[in-house]
Tab-separated table of C-alpha atoms in Angstrom:
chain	number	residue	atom	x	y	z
A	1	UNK	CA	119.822	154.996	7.159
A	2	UNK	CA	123.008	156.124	5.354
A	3	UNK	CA	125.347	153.629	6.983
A	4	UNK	CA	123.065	150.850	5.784
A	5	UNK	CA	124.425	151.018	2.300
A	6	UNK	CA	127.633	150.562	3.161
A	7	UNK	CA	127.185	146.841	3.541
A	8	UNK	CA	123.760	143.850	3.848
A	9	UNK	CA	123.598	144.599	7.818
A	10	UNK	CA	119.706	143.404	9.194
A	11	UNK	CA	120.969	146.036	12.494
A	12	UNK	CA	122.846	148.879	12.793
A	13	UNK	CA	124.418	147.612	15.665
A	14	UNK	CA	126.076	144.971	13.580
A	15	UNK	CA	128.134	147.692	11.501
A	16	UNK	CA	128.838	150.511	15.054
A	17	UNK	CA	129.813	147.085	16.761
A	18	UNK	CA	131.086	144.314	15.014
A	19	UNK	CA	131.473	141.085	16.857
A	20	UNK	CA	132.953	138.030	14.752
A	21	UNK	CA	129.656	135.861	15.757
A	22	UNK	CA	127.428	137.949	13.261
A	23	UNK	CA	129.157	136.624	10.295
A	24	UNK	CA	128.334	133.419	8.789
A	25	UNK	CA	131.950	131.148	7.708
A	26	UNK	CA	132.172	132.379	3.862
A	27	UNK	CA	133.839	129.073	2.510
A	28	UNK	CA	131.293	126.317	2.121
A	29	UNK	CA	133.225	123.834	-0.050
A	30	UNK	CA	137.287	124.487	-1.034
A	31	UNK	CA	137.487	125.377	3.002
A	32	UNK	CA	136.656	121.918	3.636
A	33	UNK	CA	139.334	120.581	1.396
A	34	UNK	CA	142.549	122.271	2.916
A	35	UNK	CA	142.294	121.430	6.373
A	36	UNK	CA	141.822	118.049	5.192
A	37	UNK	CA	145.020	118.119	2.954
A	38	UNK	CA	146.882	120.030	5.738
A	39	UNK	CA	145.903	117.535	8.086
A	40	UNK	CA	146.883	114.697	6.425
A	41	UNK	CA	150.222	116.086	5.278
A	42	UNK	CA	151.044	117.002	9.039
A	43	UNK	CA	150.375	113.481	10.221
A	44	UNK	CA	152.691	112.240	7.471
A	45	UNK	CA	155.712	114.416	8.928
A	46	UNK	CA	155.811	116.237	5.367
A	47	UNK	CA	156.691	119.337	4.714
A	48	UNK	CA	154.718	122.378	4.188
A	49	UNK	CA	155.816	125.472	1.863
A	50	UNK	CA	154.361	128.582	2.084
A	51	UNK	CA	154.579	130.629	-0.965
A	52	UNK	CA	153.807	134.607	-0.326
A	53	UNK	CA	154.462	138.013	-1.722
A	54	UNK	CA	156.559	141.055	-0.561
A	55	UNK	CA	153.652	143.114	0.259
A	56	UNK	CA	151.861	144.128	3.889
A	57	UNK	CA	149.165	141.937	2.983
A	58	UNK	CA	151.362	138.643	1.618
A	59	UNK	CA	153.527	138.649	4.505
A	60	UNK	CA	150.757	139.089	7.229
A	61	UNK	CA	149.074	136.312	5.321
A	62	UNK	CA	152.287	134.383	5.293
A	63	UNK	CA	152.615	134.924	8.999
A	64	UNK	CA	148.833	133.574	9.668
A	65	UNK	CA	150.398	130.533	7.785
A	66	UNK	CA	153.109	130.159	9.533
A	67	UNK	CA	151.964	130.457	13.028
A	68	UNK	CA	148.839	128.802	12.272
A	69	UNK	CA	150.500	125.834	10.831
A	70	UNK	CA	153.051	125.348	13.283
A	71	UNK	CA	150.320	125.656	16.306
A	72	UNK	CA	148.155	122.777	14.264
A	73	UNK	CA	151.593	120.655	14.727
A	74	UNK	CA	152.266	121.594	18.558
A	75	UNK	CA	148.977	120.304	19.383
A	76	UNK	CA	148.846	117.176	16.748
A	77	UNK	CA	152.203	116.454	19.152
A	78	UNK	CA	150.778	117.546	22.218
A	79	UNK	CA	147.815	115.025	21.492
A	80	UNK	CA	150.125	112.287	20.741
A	81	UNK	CA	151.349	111.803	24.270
A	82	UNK	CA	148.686	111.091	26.739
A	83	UNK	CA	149.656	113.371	29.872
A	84	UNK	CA	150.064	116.309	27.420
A	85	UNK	CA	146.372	115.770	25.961
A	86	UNK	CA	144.584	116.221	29.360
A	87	UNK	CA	146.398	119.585	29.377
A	88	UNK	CA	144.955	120.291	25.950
A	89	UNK	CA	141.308	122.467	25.878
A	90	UNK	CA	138.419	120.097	25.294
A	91	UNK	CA	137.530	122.534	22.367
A	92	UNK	CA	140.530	121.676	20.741
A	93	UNK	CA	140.567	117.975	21.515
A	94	UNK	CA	137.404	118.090	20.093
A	95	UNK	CA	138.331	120.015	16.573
A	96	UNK	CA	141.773	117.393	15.855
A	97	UNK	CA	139.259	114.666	16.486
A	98	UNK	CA	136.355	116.075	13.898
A	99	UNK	CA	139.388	116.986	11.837
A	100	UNK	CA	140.401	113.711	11.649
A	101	UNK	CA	137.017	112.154	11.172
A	102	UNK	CA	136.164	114.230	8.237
A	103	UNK	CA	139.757	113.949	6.635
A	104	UNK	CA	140.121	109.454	7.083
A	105	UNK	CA	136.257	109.228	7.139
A	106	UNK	CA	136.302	107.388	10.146
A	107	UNK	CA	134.221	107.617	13.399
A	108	UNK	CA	135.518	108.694	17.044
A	109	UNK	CA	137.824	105.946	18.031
A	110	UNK	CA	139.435	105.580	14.504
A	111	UNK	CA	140.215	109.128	14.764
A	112	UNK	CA	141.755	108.690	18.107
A	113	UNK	CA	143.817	105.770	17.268
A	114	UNK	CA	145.156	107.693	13.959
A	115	UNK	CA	146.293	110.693	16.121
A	116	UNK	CA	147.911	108.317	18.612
A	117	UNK	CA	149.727	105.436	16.747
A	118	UNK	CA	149.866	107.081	13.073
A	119	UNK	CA	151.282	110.592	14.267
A	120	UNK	CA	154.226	111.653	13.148
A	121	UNK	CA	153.668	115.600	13.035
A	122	UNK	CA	156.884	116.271	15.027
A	123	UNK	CA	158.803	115.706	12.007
A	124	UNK	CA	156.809	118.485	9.691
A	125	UNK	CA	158.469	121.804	9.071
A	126	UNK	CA	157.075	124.597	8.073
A	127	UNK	CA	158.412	126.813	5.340
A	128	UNK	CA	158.100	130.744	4.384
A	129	UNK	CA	158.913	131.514	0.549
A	130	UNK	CA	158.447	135.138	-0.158
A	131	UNK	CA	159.591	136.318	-3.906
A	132	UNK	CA	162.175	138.790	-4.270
A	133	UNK	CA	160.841	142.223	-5.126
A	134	UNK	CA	163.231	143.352	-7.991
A	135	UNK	CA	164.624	139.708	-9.280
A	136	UNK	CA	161.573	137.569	-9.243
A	137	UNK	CA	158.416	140.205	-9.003
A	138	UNK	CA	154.788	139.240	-8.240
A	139	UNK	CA	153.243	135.962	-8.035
A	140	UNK	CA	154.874	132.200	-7.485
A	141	UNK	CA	156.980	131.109	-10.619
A	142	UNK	CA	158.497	127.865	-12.223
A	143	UNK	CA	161.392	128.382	-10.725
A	144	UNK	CA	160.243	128.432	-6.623
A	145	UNK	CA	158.596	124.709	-7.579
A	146	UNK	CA	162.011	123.700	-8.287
A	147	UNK	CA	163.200	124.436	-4.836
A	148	UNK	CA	160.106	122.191	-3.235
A	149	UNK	CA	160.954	118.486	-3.603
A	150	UNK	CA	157.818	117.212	-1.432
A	151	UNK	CA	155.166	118.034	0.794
A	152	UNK	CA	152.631	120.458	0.396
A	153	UNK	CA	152.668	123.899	-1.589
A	154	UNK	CA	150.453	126.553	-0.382
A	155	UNK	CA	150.286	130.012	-1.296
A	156	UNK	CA	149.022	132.746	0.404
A	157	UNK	CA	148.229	136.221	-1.585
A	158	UNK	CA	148.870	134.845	-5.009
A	159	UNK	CA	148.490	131.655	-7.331
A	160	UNK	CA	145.662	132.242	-9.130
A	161	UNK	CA	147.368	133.810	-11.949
A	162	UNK	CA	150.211	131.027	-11.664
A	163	UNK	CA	148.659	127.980	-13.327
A	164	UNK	CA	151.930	126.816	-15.705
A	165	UNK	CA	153.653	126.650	-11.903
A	166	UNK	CA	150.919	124.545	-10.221
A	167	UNK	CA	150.580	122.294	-13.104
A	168	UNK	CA	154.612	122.101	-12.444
A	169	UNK	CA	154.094	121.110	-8.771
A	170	UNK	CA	151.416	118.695	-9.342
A	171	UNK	CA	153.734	116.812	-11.498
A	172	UNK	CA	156.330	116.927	-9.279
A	173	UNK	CA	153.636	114.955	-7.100
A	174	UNK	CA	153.091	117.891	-4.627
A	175	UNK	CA	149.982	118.572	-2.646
A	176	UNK	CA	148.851	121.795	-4.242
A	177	UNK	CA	146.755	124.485	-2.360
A	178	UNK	CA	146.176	127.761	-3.830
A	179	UNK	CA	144.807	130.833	-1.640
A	180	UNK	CA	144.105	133.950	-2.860
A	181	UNK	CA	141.871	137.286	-3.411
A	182	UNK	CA	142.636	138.771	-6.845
A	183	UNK	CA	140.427	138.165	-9.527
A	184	UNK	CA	140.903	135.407	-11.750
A	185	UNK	CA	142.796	135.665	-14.933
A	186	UNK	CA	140.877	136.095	-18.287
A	187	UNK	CA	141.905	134.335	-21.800
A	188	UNK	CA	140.129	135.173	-25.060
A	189	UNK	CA	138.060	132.159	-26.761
A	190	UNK	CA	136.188	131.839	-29.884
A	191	UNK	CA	132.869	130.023	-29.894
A	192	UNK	CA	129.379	129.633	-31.833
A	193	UNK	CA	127.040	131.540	-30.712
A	194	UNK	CA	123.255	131.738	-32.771
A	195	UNK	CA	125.460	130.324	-35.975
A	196	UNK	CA	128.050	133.384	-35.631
A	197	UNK	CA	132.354	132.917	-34.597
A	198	UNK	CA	132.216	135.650	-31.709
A	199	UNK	CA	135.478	135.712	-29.416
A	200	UNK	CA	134.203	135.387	-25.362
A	201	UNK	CA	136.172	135.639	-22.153
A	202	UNK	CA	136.815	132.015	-20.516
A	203	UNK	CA	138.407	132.241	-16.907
A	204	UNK	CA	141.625	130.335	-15.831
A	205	UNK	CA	141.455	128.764	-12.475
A	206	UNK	CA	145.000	127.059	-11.812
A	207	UNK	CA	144.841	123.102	-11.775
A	208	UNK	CA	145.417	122.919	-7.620
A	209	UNK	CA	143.999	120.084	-5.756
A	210	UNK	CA	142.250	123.090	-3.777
A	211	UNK	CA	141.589	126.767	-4.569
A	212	UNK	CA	140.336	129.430	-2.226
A	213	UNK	CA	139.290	132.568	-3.650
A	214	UNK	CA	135.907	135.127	-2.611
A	215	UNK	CA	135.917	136.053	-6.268
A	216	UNK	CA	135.589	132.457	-7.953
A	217	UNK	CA	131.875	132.295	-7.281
A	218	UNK	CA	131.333	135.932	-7.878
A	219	UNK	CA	133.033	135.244	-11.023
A	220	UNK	CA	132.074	132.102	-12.262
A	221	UNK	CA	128.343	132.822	-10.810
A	222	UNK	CA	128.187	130.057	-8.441
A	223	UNK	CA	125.697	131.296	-6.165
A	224	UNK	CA	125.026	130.260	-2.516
A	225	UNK	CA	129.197	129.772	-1.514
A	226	UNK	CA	130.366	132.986	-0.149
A	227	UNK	CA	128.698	135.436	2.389
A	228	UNK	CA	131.411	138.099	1.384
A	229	UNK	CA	134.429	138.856	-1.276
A	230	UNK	CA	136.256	141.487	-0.104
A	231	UNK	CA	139.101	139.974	1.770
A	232	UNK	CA	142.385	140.526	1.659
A	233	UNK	CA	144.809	137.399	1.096
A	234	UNK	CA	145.447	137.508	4.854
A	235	UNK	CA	141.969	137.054	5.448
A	236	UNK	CA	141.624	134.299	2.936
A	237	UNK	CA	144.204	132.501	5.155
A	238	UNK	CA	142.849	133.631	8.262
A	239	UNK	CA	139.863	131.423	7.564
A	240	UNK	CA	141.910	128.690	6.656
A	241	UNK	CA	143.853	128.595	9.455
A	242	UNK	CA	140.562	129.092	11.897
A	243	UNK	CA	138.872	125.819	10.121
A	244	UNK	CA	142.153	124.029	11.774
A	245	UNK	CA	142.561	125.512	15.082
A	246	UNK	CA	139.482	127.842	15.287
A	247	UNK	CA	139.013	127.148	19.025
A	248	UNK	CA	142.697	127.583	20.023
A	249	UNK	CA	142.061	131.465	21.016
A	250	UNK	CA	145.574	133.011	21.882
A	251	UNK	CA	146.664	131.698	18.383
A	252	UNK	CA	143.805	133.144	16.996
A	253	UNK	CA	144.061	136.330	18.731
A	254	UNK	CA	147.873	136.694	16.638
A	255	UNK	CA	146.233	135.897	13.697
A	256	UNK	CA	143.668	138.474	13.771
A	257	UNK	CA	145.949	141.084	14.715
A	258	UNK	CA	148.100	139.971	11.824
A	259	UNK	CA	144.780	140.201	9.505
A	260	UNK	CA	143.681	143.712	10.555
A	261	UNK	CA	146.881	145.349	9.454
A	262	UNK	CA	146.422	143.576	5.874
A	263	UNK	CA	143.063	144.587	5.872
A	264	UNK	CA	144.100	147.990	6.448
A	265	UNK	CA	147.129	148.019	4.385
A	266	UNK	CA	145.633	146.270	0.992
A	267	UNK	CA	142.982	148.962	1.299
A	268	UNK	CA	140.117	146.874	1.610
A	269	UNK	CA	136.480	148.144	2.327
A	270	UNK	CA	135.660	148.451	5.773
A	271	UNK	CA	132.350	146.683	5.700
A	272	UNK	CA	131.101	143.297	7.006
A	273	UNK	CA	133.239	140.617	7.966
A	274	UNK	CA	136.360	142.718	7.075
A	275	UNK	CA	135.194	145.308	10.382
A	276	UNK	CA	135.055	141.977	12.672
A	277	UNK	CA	138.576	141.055	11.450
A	278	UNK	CA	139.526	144.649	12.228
A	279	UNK	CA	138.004	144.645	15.854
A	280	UNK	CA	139.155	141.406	16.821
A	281	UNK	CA	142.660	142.460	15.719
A	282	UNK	CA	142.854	145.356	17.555
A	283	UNK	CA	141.572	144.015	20.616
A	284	UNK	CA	144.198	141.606	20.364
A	285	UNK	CA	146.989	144.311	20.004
A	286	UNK	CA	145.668	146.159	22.769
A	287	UNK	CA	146.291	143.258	25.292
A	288	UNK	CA	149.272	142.472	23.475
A	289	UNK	CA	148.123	139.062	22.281
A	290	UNK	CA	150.183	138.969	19.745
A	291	UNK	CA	153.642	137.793	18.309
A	292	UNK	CA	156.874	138.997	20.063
A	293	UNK	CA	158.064	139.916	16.686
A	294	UNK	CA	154.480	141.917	15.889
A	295	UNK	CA	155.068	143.435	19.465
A	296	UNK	CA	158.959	144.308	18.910
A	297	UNK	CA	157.740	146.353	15.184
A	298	UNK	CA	155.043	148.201	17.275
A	299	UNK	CA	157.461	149.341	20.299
A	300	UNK	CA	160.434	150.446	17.231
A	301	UNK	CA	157.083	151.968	15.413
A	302	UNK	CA	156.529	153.860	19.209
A	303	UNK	CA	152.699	152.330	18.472
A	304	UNK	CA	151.205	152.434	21.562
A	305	UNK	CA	147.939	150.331	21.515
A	306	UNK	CA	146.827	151.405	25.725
A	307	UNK	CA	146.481	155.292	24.088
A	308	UNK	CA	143.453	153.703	21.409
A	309	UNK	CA	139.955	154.948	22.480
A	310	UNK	CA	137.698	151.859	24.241
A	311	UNK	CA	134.797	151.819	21.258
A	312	UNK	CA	137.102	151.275	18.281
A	313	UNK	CA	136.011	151.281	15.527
């Protein structure tokens, strides 16, 4: 059939009806890393900056950041005191305690104890940086790494192309994590090849203790990593943010919705795990789990999600 060239689907079904459990997690090794750093930072009270663009897609992303992130340090608190934990879901008891494990490399009761007696989340703050359009352009510069003293620096829709600035931050001794979908940068190199000088392209990937990016295996041929490239930067930190608090489902449900408008808005095909995004999203929207300030844009926007047909998309 036609609409099975639109994308690797084994059913039909999978395309008319996308449901996020047909998709396999597309980050098999830099995922792992950030929820680790994140973790750790959080339980050290630092502080976490967010660097973002101007665009639909960098300040959705921004806001998956910043929602996620904050939500990871509600419950971190939440955990720390004992009547608030037996409020807490199990699933999400469960994910700070694997968390932790993987992060300290401890087993179950280590991992308790850190989260009890070694958590000092309540003092973290979270941070939104978003570049000026006209005075600063595109992309994180020298100049924002100034303004970050400590903590963790984490940006969301750009940094790949900013290596000079994360080679800054790491020798300010920040935490570096870089997140992004554009493809990486290209420099020109000469070499020996078969006894001739022949100039070949080398890629740049910025010196962060973690980047995430679809395109690094598809351009480096690493194969065996990702399930699927085409996200937009708010989906790239959708994932993070679901490897922290995955089970926490009303946070989630913001997220997505926050996703499916990038998705939309960065023009990005409409295939595979980008149509799951887009369902969950506007699922989410139409029972309004979602942001006050997401629901405030659609009521000024006169967006009315109730008048959306039942088998979208």
């Amino acid at each position: 059939m036609n609409i099975q060239k639109r994308g690797n689907y084994t059913r039909v079904e999978d395309f008319v009806k996308p449901s996020v459990v047909n998709t396999k997690h597309p980050y098999r090794f830099d995922v792992k890393t950030a929820p680790e750093l994140l973790l750790k930072a959080m339980l050290d009270g630092q502080r976490i900056t967010i660097v973002g663009d101007y665009d639909c897609d960098g300040i959705c992303g921004s806001a998956i950041g910043f929602r996620g992130f904050n939500r990871l340090k509600e419950l971190l608190v939440a955990y720390k005191d004992e009547k608030s934990r037996r409020d807490l879901p199990g699933q999400v008891v469960e994910r700070l305690r694997q968390l932790t494990r993987s992060a300290f490399q401890c087993d179950e009761t280590q991992a308790h104890d850190i989260l009890c007696n070694q958590n000092q989340a309540s003092a973290t703050l979270v941070r939104v940086r978003i570049p000026h359009r006209y005075s600063e352009g595109y992309g994180m510069k020298e100049s924002m790494v100034d303004e970050i003293h400590s903590g963790v620096l984490l940006t969301i829709d750009n940094g790949i192309a900013a290596a000079s600035a994360i080679q800054k931050a790491n020798d300010k001794g920040l935490t570096t994590i870089v997140t992004d979908h554009h493809s990486l940068p290209v420099t020109k190199k000469l070499q020996f090849i078969e006894g001739e000088m022949v100039e070949v392209n080398e890629h740049v990937i910025p010196p962060a203790h973690c980047v995430i990016n679809p395109h690094m295996e598809e351009t480096m041929n690493e194969p065996g990593h990702y399930d699927f490239y085409d996200y937009c930067g708010a989906g790239v930190a959708l994932k993070v943010v679901e490897s922290l608090i995955g089970p926490d489902k009303r946070t989630m449900d913001e997220c997505y919705a926050f996703a499916a408008i990038a998705t939309v808005a960065d023009v990005m095909p409409m295939i595979e795990d980008n149509r799951n995004i887009f369902e969950r999203g506007i699922e989410a929207m139409k029972n309004r789990h979602i942001t006050e300030g997401l629901a405030a844009l659609l009521e000024v926007s006169k967006v009315d999600m109730r008048h959306l047909p039942e088998d979208l998309p």
